[in-house]
């Protein structure tokens, strides 16, 4: 009889399943924290062969990312597919500091139920590897790529330092709440400007509180809680923009035109500020959610990789833009004050057609509001520049901790500003000493009795 083919004998000797193979002691187990690591944000594809390699490796997507997710049991050079339908949420970004690039297809890359990556030997051998630290994505041609970590990004900020700065944030919180309470409760401060400052302080206090608690108790901050923090911090900066715009509106329109807003118009004006201050951050957070990016702001992070830097695309650029626009508005307001100063001088000597209607008291109040806004802007810009330095610095120097300390104490600086400005200090001291028992110097007493100005 004809001798059997050698390949037939080999196939006969191989088991039809993995039952005769040694089962690995460590098996992939699905958990609530299991995630599939996608390199690029949702709706974007890899651009591996881009002309300028310094550009972002992600571009607007044209190919849908649909990796194969399986539930499997691992054996020695054998994999048993349990054929259980499995789905995993995404984590966005490349966690690798240095990595290996694999190219393959649907028959090479599989994602296991615990989120780790299974790479099959594409040369036809029975071997495979399992990579827990990786990211997987597809390019515009439909080719699948995987980055597996040689070294991972290590936490550059020690846990003790994080706790220390988080405690400073908690110290800032009562200072911010005090500023908010004073502008809501004191009638002399409860105008359009004061209400905006109150909500601005409240937003930063809320963001700092959640942010510090998350780090002190090591609470996972991906998902909803990260988006809440992002919304609160962004609202703080948007409210500052509204406060600056309110000074601009006063000095270029209300004062020169002798406009006195009724209560209804003041309410409408405040409602417009609310729509901007809450609607803008809500839109940015919505974009962050759509891209699948973490909402956590850049505090306590260092942009050591492109992935980490890309995760802040909806935080650092918007805040930088808002502060720049606020700076421009303050400059325009400064020139507005130069113009209104002429009306104020003419009003004092009574040689102006505006003198009969020009509100000298309101002018003084707006001028002092502008002083507060300018001082607050200086603090915010300095704090933000220090935050940029700590995020983009790759070192672990002690001066970075000092930068984070300045940021953490931002609420204290805000409170000190309102104690420095004389008019607000006088009003606060009158309230502290039961409305009048504090002795006020005549130079400090500038028409504090008029409480009916809504602007």
Coordinates of C-alpha atoms in Angstrom, one line a residue:
X1 CA 0.0 0.0 0.0
X2 CA 1.0 3.6 -0.6
X3 CA 2.9 5.2 2.3
X4 CA 0.8 8.0 4.0
X5 CA 1.8 11.6 3.4
X6 CA 4.0 13.2 6.1
X7 CA 1.7 16.2 6.5
X8 CA -1.2 13.8 7.0
X9 CA 0.7 12.0 9.8
X10 CA 1.5 15.3 11.4
X11 CA -2.1 16.5 11.3
X12 CA -3.2 13.1 12.8
X13 CA -0.8 13.6 15.7
X14 CA -2.0 17.1 16.4
X15 CA -5.1 17.4 18.7
X16 CA -8.2 18.8 17.2
X17 CA -8.6 21.2 20.2
X18 CA -6.6 22.5 23.1
X19 CA -7.6 19.7 25.5
X20 CA -4.2 18.0 25.4
X21 CA -2.2 21.3 25.8
X22 CA -1.1 22.8 29.1
X23 CA -3.4 25.5 30.3
X24 CA -1.8 28.8 31.4
X25 CA -2.1 29.6 35.1
X26 CA -2.9 33.3 34.4
X27 CA -6.0 33.7 32.2
X28 CA -7.6 36.9 30.9
X29 CA -10.6 37.9 33.1
X30 CA -13.1 40.5 32.1
X31 CA -13.5 43.3 34.7
X32 CA -15.4 46.6 34.9
X33 CA -12.0 48.4 34.4
X34 CA -11.2 46.4 31.2
X35 CA -10.7 48.7 28.2
X36 CA -9.7 48.4 24.6
X37 CA -6.9 50.9 24.0
X38 CA -7.4 52.9 20.8
X39 CA -4.5 55.0 19.6
X40 CA -6.5 57.9 18.0
X41 CA -9.7 59.7 19.2
X42 CA -13.0 58.4 18.1
X43 CA -13.7 59.3 14.4
X44 CA -10.0 59.5 13.6
X45 CA -7.6 57.1 11.9
X46 CA -3.8 56.7 12.0
X47 CA -1.7 58.5 9.5
X48 CA 1.5 56.4 9.7
X49 CA 3.0 57.5 6.5
X50 CA 2.4 61.2 6.8
X51 CA 5.0 63.5 5.1
X52 CA 5.8 65.4 8.2
X53 CA 6.5 62.9 11.0
X54 CA 6.4 65.7 13.6
X55 CA 2.7 66.3 12.9
X56 CA 0.0 64.4 14.8
X57 CA -0.2 60.7 13.9
X58 CA -4.0 60.9 13.8
X59 CA -6.2 62.4 11.1
X60 CA -9.9 62.6 10.4
X61 CA -11.2 59.1 9.9
X62 CA -12.7 57.6 6.8
X63 CA -12.5 53.9 7.8
X64 CA -14.5 52.6 10.7
X65 CA -12.5 51.0 13.5
X66 CA -13.9 47.5 14.2
X67 CA -11.4 45.3 16.0
X68 CA -12.2 41.7 16.7
X69 CA -12.9 41.1 20.4
X70 CA -13.0 37.5 21.7
X71 CA -13.4 35.6 24.9
X72 CA -10.7 33.0 25.0
X73 CA -8.9 30.5 27.2
X74 CA -5.1 30.4 26.7
X75 CA -3.1 27.2 26.4
X76 CA 0.5 26.5 25.4
X77 CA 0.6 27.5 21.7
X78 CA -3.2 27.1 21.5
X79 CA -6.2 29.3 22.0
X80 CA -9.7 28.2 22.7
X81 CA -12.3 30.7 21.5
X82 CA -15.3 30.5 23.9
X83 CA -17.5 32.1 21.1
X84 CA -19.0 34.5 23.6
X85 CA -20.1 37.9 22.3
X86 CA -17.9 40.5 24.0
X87 CA -17.7 44.3 23.8
X88 CA -15.3 46.7 25.6
X89 CA -15.3 50.5 26.1
X90 CA -12.4 52.4 24.7
X91 CA -9.5 54.1 26.3
X92 CA -8.0 56.7 24.0
X93 CA -4.3 57.3 23.5
X94 CA -0.9 55.6 23.3
X95 CA 0.4 54.7 26.8
X96 CA 3.9 53.9 25.5
X97 CA 7.0 56.0 26.0
X98 CA 8.8 53.8 23.5
X99 CA 7.1 51.1 21.5
X100 CA 7.2 48.5 18.7
X101 CA 5.0 48.8 15.7
X102 CA 3.1 45.8 14.4
X103 CA 1.3 45.7 11.1
X104 CA -1.4 43.1 10.4
X105 CA -5.0 42.4 9.7
X106 CA -8.1 40.9 11.4
X107 CA -6.3 37.4 11.5
X108 CA -3.3 38.9 13.4
X109 CA -4.8 41.2 16.1
X110 CA -7.4 40.1 18.5
X111 CA -8.5 41.9 21.7
X112 CA -9.2 39.6 24.7
X113 CA -12.0 40.0 27.2
X114 CA -9.7 41.7 29.7
X115 CA -8.7 44.3 27.1
X116 CA -5.2 42.9 26.4
X117 CA -4.0 42.5 22.8
X118 CA -3.5 39.0 21.4
X119 CA -1.0 39.0 18.5
X120 CA -0.9 35.8 16.3
X121 CA 2.4 34.9 14.6
X122 CA 1.6 35.8 11.0
X123 CA 4.3 33.5 9.6
X124 CA 2.0 30.5 10.3
X125 CA 3.6 29.3 13.5
X126 CA 1.4 28.3 16.5
X127 CA 3.0 30.9 18.8
X128 CA 1.3 34.1 19.9
X129 CA 1.9 36.9 22.3
X130 CA -0.3 38.8 24.7
X131 CA 0.4 42.5 25.3
X132 CA -1.3 44.3 28.2
X133 CA 0.2 47.7 27.3
X134 CA -0.6 48.7 23.8
X135 CA -2.8 50.7 21.5
X136 CA -4.5 49.5 18.4
X137 CA -5.9 51.5 15.4
X138 CA -6.5 51.5 11.7
X139 CA -5.2 53.8 8.9
X140 CA -7.2 55.2 6.0
X141 CA -6.4 52.2 3.8
X142 CA -7.9 49.8 6.2
X143 CA -4.6 48.4 7.5
X144 CA -4.5 47.6 11.2
X145 CA -1.5 48.7 13.3
X146 CA -0.6 48.0 16.9
X147 CA 1.9 49.8 19.1
X148 CA 3.2 47.6 22.0
X149 CA 5.1 49.2 24.8
X150 CA 8.8 48.6 25.4
X151 CA 8.6 51.1 28.3
X152 CA 5.5 52.7 29.6
X153 CA 5.0 56.3 30.6
X154 CA 5.7 56.4 34.4
X155 CA 4.0 58.7 36.8
X156 CA 6.3 61.7 37.1
X157 CA 4.6 63.4 40.0
X158 CA 5.0 61.5 43.3
X159 CA 1.8 60.6 45.1
X160 CA 2.9 62.7 48.2
X161 CA 3.2 65.8 46.0
X162 CA -0.2 65.2 44.4
X163 CA -1.8 64.9 47.9
X164 CA 0.0 68.1 49.0
X165 CA -1.3 70.2 46.0
X166 CA -4.7 68.6 46.4
X167 CA -4.8 69.8 50.0
X168 CA -3.9 73.3 48.8
X169 CA -6.9 73.1 46.5
X170 CA -9.1 72.3 49.5
X171 CA -7.6 75.3 51.3
X172 CA -8.6 77.5 48.3
X173 CA -12.1 76.2 48.3
X174 CA -13.4 78.1 51.5
X175 CA -11.7 81.3 50.2
X176 CA -13.6 81.0 46.9
X177 CA -16.8 80.2 48.7
X178 CA -16.3 83.3 50.8
X179 CA -15.9 85.5 47.7
X180 CA -19.1 83.9 46.3
X181 CA -21.1 84.3 49.5
X182 CA -20.1 88.0 49.9
X183 CA -21.1 88.9 46.4
X184 CA -24.4 87.1 46.8
X185 CA -25.4 88.3 50.3
X186 CA -24.1 91.9 50.4
X187 CA -26.5 94.3 48.6
X188 CA -23.7 96.7 47.8
X189 CA -21.9 93.9 45.8
X190 CA -24.9 92.1 44.5
X191 CA -25.0 93.7 41.0
X192 CA -24.4 92.2 37.6
X193 CA -20.6 92.3 38.1
X194 CA -20.9 90.8 41.6
X195 CA -23.2 88.0 40.5
X196 CA -20.8 87.0 37.7
X197 CA -17.8 87.0 40.1
X198 CA -19.8 84.9 42.5
X199 CA -20.6 82.2 40.0
X200 CA -17.0 82.3 38.7
X201 CA -15.7 81.6 42.2
X202 CA -18.3 78.9 42.7
X203 CA -17.3 77.1 39.5
X204 CA -13.6 77.1 40.5
X205 CA -14.4 75.9 44.0
X206 CA -16.5 73.0 42.7
X207 CA -13.8 72.0 40.2
X208 CA -11.1 72.1 42.9
X209 CA -13.1 70.2 45.4
X210 CA -13.9 67.3 43.0
X211 CA -10.4 67.3 41.6
X212 CA -8.7 67.1 45.0
X213 CA -11.1 64.4 46.3
X214 CA -10.5 62.3 43.3
X215 CA -6.7 62.4 43.8
X216 CA -6.7 62.1 47.6
X217 CA -8.9 59.0 47.6
X218 CA -7.5 57.6 44.3
X219 CA -10.9 57.6 42.6
X220 CA -10.9 56.6 38.9
X221 CA -11.4 59.9 37.0
X222 CA -12.1 58.6 33.5
X223 CA -15.7 59.1 32.3
X224 CA -18.3 61.2 33.9
X225 CA -16.4 62.6 36.9
X226 CA -13.6 63.8 34.6
X227 CA -16.1 65.6 32.4
X228 CA -17.6 67.3 35.5
X229 CA -14.2 68.6 36.5
X230 CA -13.5 69.8 33.0
X231 CA -16.9 71.6 32.8
X232 CA -16.3 73.4 36.2
X233 CA -12.8 74.6 35.4
X234 CA -13.8 75.7 31.9
X235 CA -16.8 77.6 33.3
X236 CA -14.4 79.5 35.7
X237 CA -12.5 80.8 32.7
X238 CA -15.6 81.6 30.7
X239 CA -17.1 83.5 33.6
X240 CA -13.9 85.6 33.8
X241 CA -14.4 86.4 30.1
X242 CA -17.9 87.5 30.9
X243 CA -16.7 89.7 33.7
X244 CA -14.2 91.4 31.4
X245 CA -16.8 91.9 28.8
X246 CA -19.2 93.5 31.4
X247 CA -16.5 96.1 32.1
X248 CA -16.1 96.7 28.4
X249 CA -19.9 97.1 28.0
X250 CA -20.0 99.6 30.8
X251 CA -17.1 101.8 29.7
X252 CA -17.9 101.9 26.0
X253 CA -21.7 101.9 26.0
X254 CA -23.5 102.4 29.3
X255 CA -21.3 105.2 30.8
X256 CA -20.9 107.3 27.6
X257 CA -24.6 106.9 26.6
X258 CA -25.8 107.4 30.2
X259 CA -27.6 104.1 30.1
X260 CA -29.3 102.9 33.3
X261 CA -30.5 99.3 32.9
X262 CA -33.9 98.4 34.4
X263 CA -34.2 95.3 36.5
X264 CA -35.6 93.3 33.5
X265 CA -32.8 94.3 31.2
X266 CA -30.2 93.6 33.9
X267 CA -31.7 90.1 34.3
X268 CA -31.6 89.5 30.5
X269 CA -28.0 90.7 30.5
X270 CA -27.1 88.2 33.3
X271 CA -29.0 85.4 31.5
X272 CA -26.9 86.0 28.3
X273 CA -23.7 85.7 30.4
X274 CA -25.0 82.5 31.9
X275 CA -25.7 81.0 28.5
X276 CA -22.2 81.9 27.3
X277 CA -20.4 80.8 30.6
X278 CA -22.2 77.5 30.8
X279 CA -23.0 76.8 27.1
X280 CA -19.4 77.2 25.9
X281 CA -18.0 74.7 28.4
X282 CA -20.9 72.3 27.7
X283 CA -20.2 72.4 24.0
X284 CA -16.5 71.7 24.6
X285 CA -17.2 68.8 27.0
X286 CA -19.6 67.4 24.4
X287 CA -16.8 67.4 21.8
X288 CA -14.5 65.7 24.3
X289 CA -17.1 63.0 24.9
X290 CA -17.7 62.5 21.2
X291 CA -13.9 61.9 20.6
X292 CA -13.7 59.6 23.6
X293 CA -11.0 61.6 25.2
X294 CA -10.7 61.8 29.0
X295 CA -12.2 65.0 30.4
X296 CA -9.6 65.4 33.2
X297 CA -7.8 68.8 33.0
X298 CA -4.0 68.9 32.8
X299 CA -3.5 69.4 36.5
X300 CA -1.1 66.7 37.9
X301 CA -0.3 65.6 34.3
X302 CA 2.8 66.0 32.2
X303 CA 2.6 65.8 28.5
X304 CA 5.4 63.3 28.0
X305 CA 3.9 61.7 24.9
X306 CA 1.8 62.9 22.0
X307 CA -1.1 60.9 23.3
X308 CA -1.1 62.7 26.6
X309 CA -0.8 66.1 24.9
X310 CA -3.6 65.2 22.5
X311 CA -5.9 64.4 25.5
X312 CA -5.8 68.1 26.4
X313 CA -6.9 69.4 23.0
X314 CA -10.3 70.5 24.5
X315 CA -8.8 72.0 27.6
X316 CA -5.5 73.8 27.1
X317 CA -6.3 75.5 23.7
X318 CA -9.8 76.8 24.8
X319 CA -8.5 78.2 28.1
X320 CA -5.5 79.8 26.4
X321 CA -7.9 81.4 23.8
X322 CA -10.3 82.6 26.5
X323 CA -7.5 84.3 28.5
X324 CA -6.0 85.9 25.3
X325 CA -9.4 87.3 24.4
X326 CA -10.0 88.5 27.9
X327 CA -6.6 90.3 27.8
X328 CA -7.6 92.0 24.5
X329 CA -10.9 93.1 26.1
X330 CA -9.1 94.6 29.1
X331 CA -6.8 96.6 26.7
X332 CA -9.8 97.9 24.8
X333 CA -11.5 98.8 28.2
X334 CA -8.3 100.7 29.2
X335 CA -8.7 103.0 26.1
X336 CA -12.4 103.3 26.9
X337 CA -11.5 104.7 30.3
X338 CA -9.3 107.2 28.7
X339 CA -12.3 108.4 26.7
X340 CA -14.7 108.4 29.6
X341 CA -12.2 110.3 31.8
X342 CA -12.9 113.3 29.7
X343 CA -16.6 113.1 30.6
X344 CA -15.7 112.7 34.3
X345 CA -13.5 115.8 34.3
X346 CA -16.1 117.8 32.5
X347 CA -18.7 116.7 34.9
X348 CA -16.6 117.9 37.9
X349 CA -16.3 121.5 36.4
X350 CA -19.8 121.4 34.8
X351 CA -18.7 122.2 31.2
X352 CA -20.2 119.3 29.3
X353 CA -23.4 118.4 27.7
X354 CA -23.1 115.1 29.4
X355 CA -22.6 116.7 32.9
X356 CA -26.3 116.7 33.6
X357 CA -26.7 113.0 33.0
X358 CA -23.3 111.5 33.5
X359 CA -23.2 109.1 36.5
X360 CA -20.1 109.9 38.4
X361 CA -20.7 107.3 41.1
X362 CA -21.3 104.5 38.6
X363 CA -18.0 105.6 36.8
X364 CA -16.1 105.2 40.1
X365 CA -17.6 101.8 40.7
X366 CA -16.8 100.6 37.2
X367 CA -13.3 101.8 37.6
X368 CA -12.8 99.9 40.8
X369 CA -14.4 96.8 39.2
X370 CA -11.9 97.1 36.4
X371 CA -9.1 97.3 38.9
X372 CA -10.3 94.0 40.5
X373 CA -10.7 92.4 37.1
X374 CA -7.2 93.4 36.0
X375 CA -5.6 92.1 39.2
X376 CA -7.5 88.9 38.9
X377 CA -6.4 88.6 35.2
X378 CA -2.8 88.9 36.2
X379 CA -3.2 86.1 38.8
X380 CA -5.0 83.9 36.3
X381 CA -2.5 84.4 33.5
X382 CA 0.5 83.7 35.8
X383 CA -1.2 80.6 37.2
X384 CA -2.0 79.4 33.7
X385 CA 1.5 80.0 32.4
X386 CA 2.9 78.0 35.3
X387 CA 0.4 75.2 34.5
X388 CA 1.6 75.2 30.9
X389 CA 5.2 74.9 32.1
X390 CA 4.4 72.0 34.4
X391 CA 2.5 70.2 31.6
X392 CA 5.0 70.5 28.8
X393 CA 8.1 70.0 31.0
X394 CA 9.6 66.5 30.9
X395 CA 11.6 66.9 34.1
X396 CA 10.7 66.1 37.7
X397 CA 12.3 69.2 39.3
X398 CA 11.2 70.7 42.6
X399 CA 10.3 74.0 40.8
X400 CA 7.4 72.2 39.1
X401 CA 5.9 71.5 42.6
X402 CA 6.2 75.3 43.3
X403 CA 4.2 76.0 40.1
X404 CA 1.5 73.5 41.1
X405 CA 1.4 75.1 44.6
X406 CA 0.7 78.5 43.0
X407 CA -2.1 77.0 41.0
X408 CA -3.6 75.2 44.0
X409 CA -3.7 78.4 46.0
X410 CA -5.5 80.3 43.3
X411 CA -8.6 80.7 45.5
X412 CA -6.5 82.4 48.2
X413 CA -5.1 84.9 45.6
X414 CA -8.7 85.7 44.5
X415 CA -9.8 86.5 48.0
X416 CA -6.8 88.7 48.7
X417 CA -7.6 90.7 45.6
X418 CA -10.9 91.7 47.0
X419 CA -9.3 92.6 50.3
X420 CA -6.7 94.8 48.5
X421 CA -9.2 97.0 46.6
X422 CA -10.4 99.7 49.0
X423 CA -14.1 99.9 48.2
X424 CA -14.7 96.2 48.5
X425 CA -12.6 96.0 51.6
X426 CA -14.7 98.7 53.2
X427 CA -17.9 97.0 52.3
X428 CA -16.7 93.7 53.7
X429 CA -15.4 95.3 56.9
X430 CA -18.8 97.0 57.4
X431 CA -20.5 93.6 57.0
X432 CA -18.0 92.0 59.3
X433 CA -18.5 94.6 62.0
X434 CA -22.3 94.4 61.9
X435 CA -22.9 97.0 59.2
X436 CA -21.4 100.2 60.6
X437 CA -19.5 99.5 63.8
X438 CA -16.3 99.5 61.9
X439 CA -14.9 103.0 61.6
X440 CA -14.5 104.0 58.0
X441 CA -12.3 106.8 56.9
X442 CA -13.8 109.6 54.9
X443 CA -11.6 108.8 51.9
X444 CA -13.0 105.2 51.9
X445 CA -16.6 106.3 52.1
X446 CA -17.5 106.9 48.5
X447 CA -21.2 106.8 48.0
X448 CA -21.7 103.3 49.5
X449 CA -25.3 104.1 50.4
X450 CA -26.6 103.8 46.9
X451 CA -27.5 100.1 46.4
X452 CA -29.9 100.3 43.4
X453 CA -27.4 100.2 40.5
X454 CA -28.0 96.8 38.7
X455 CA -24.8 97.0 36.6

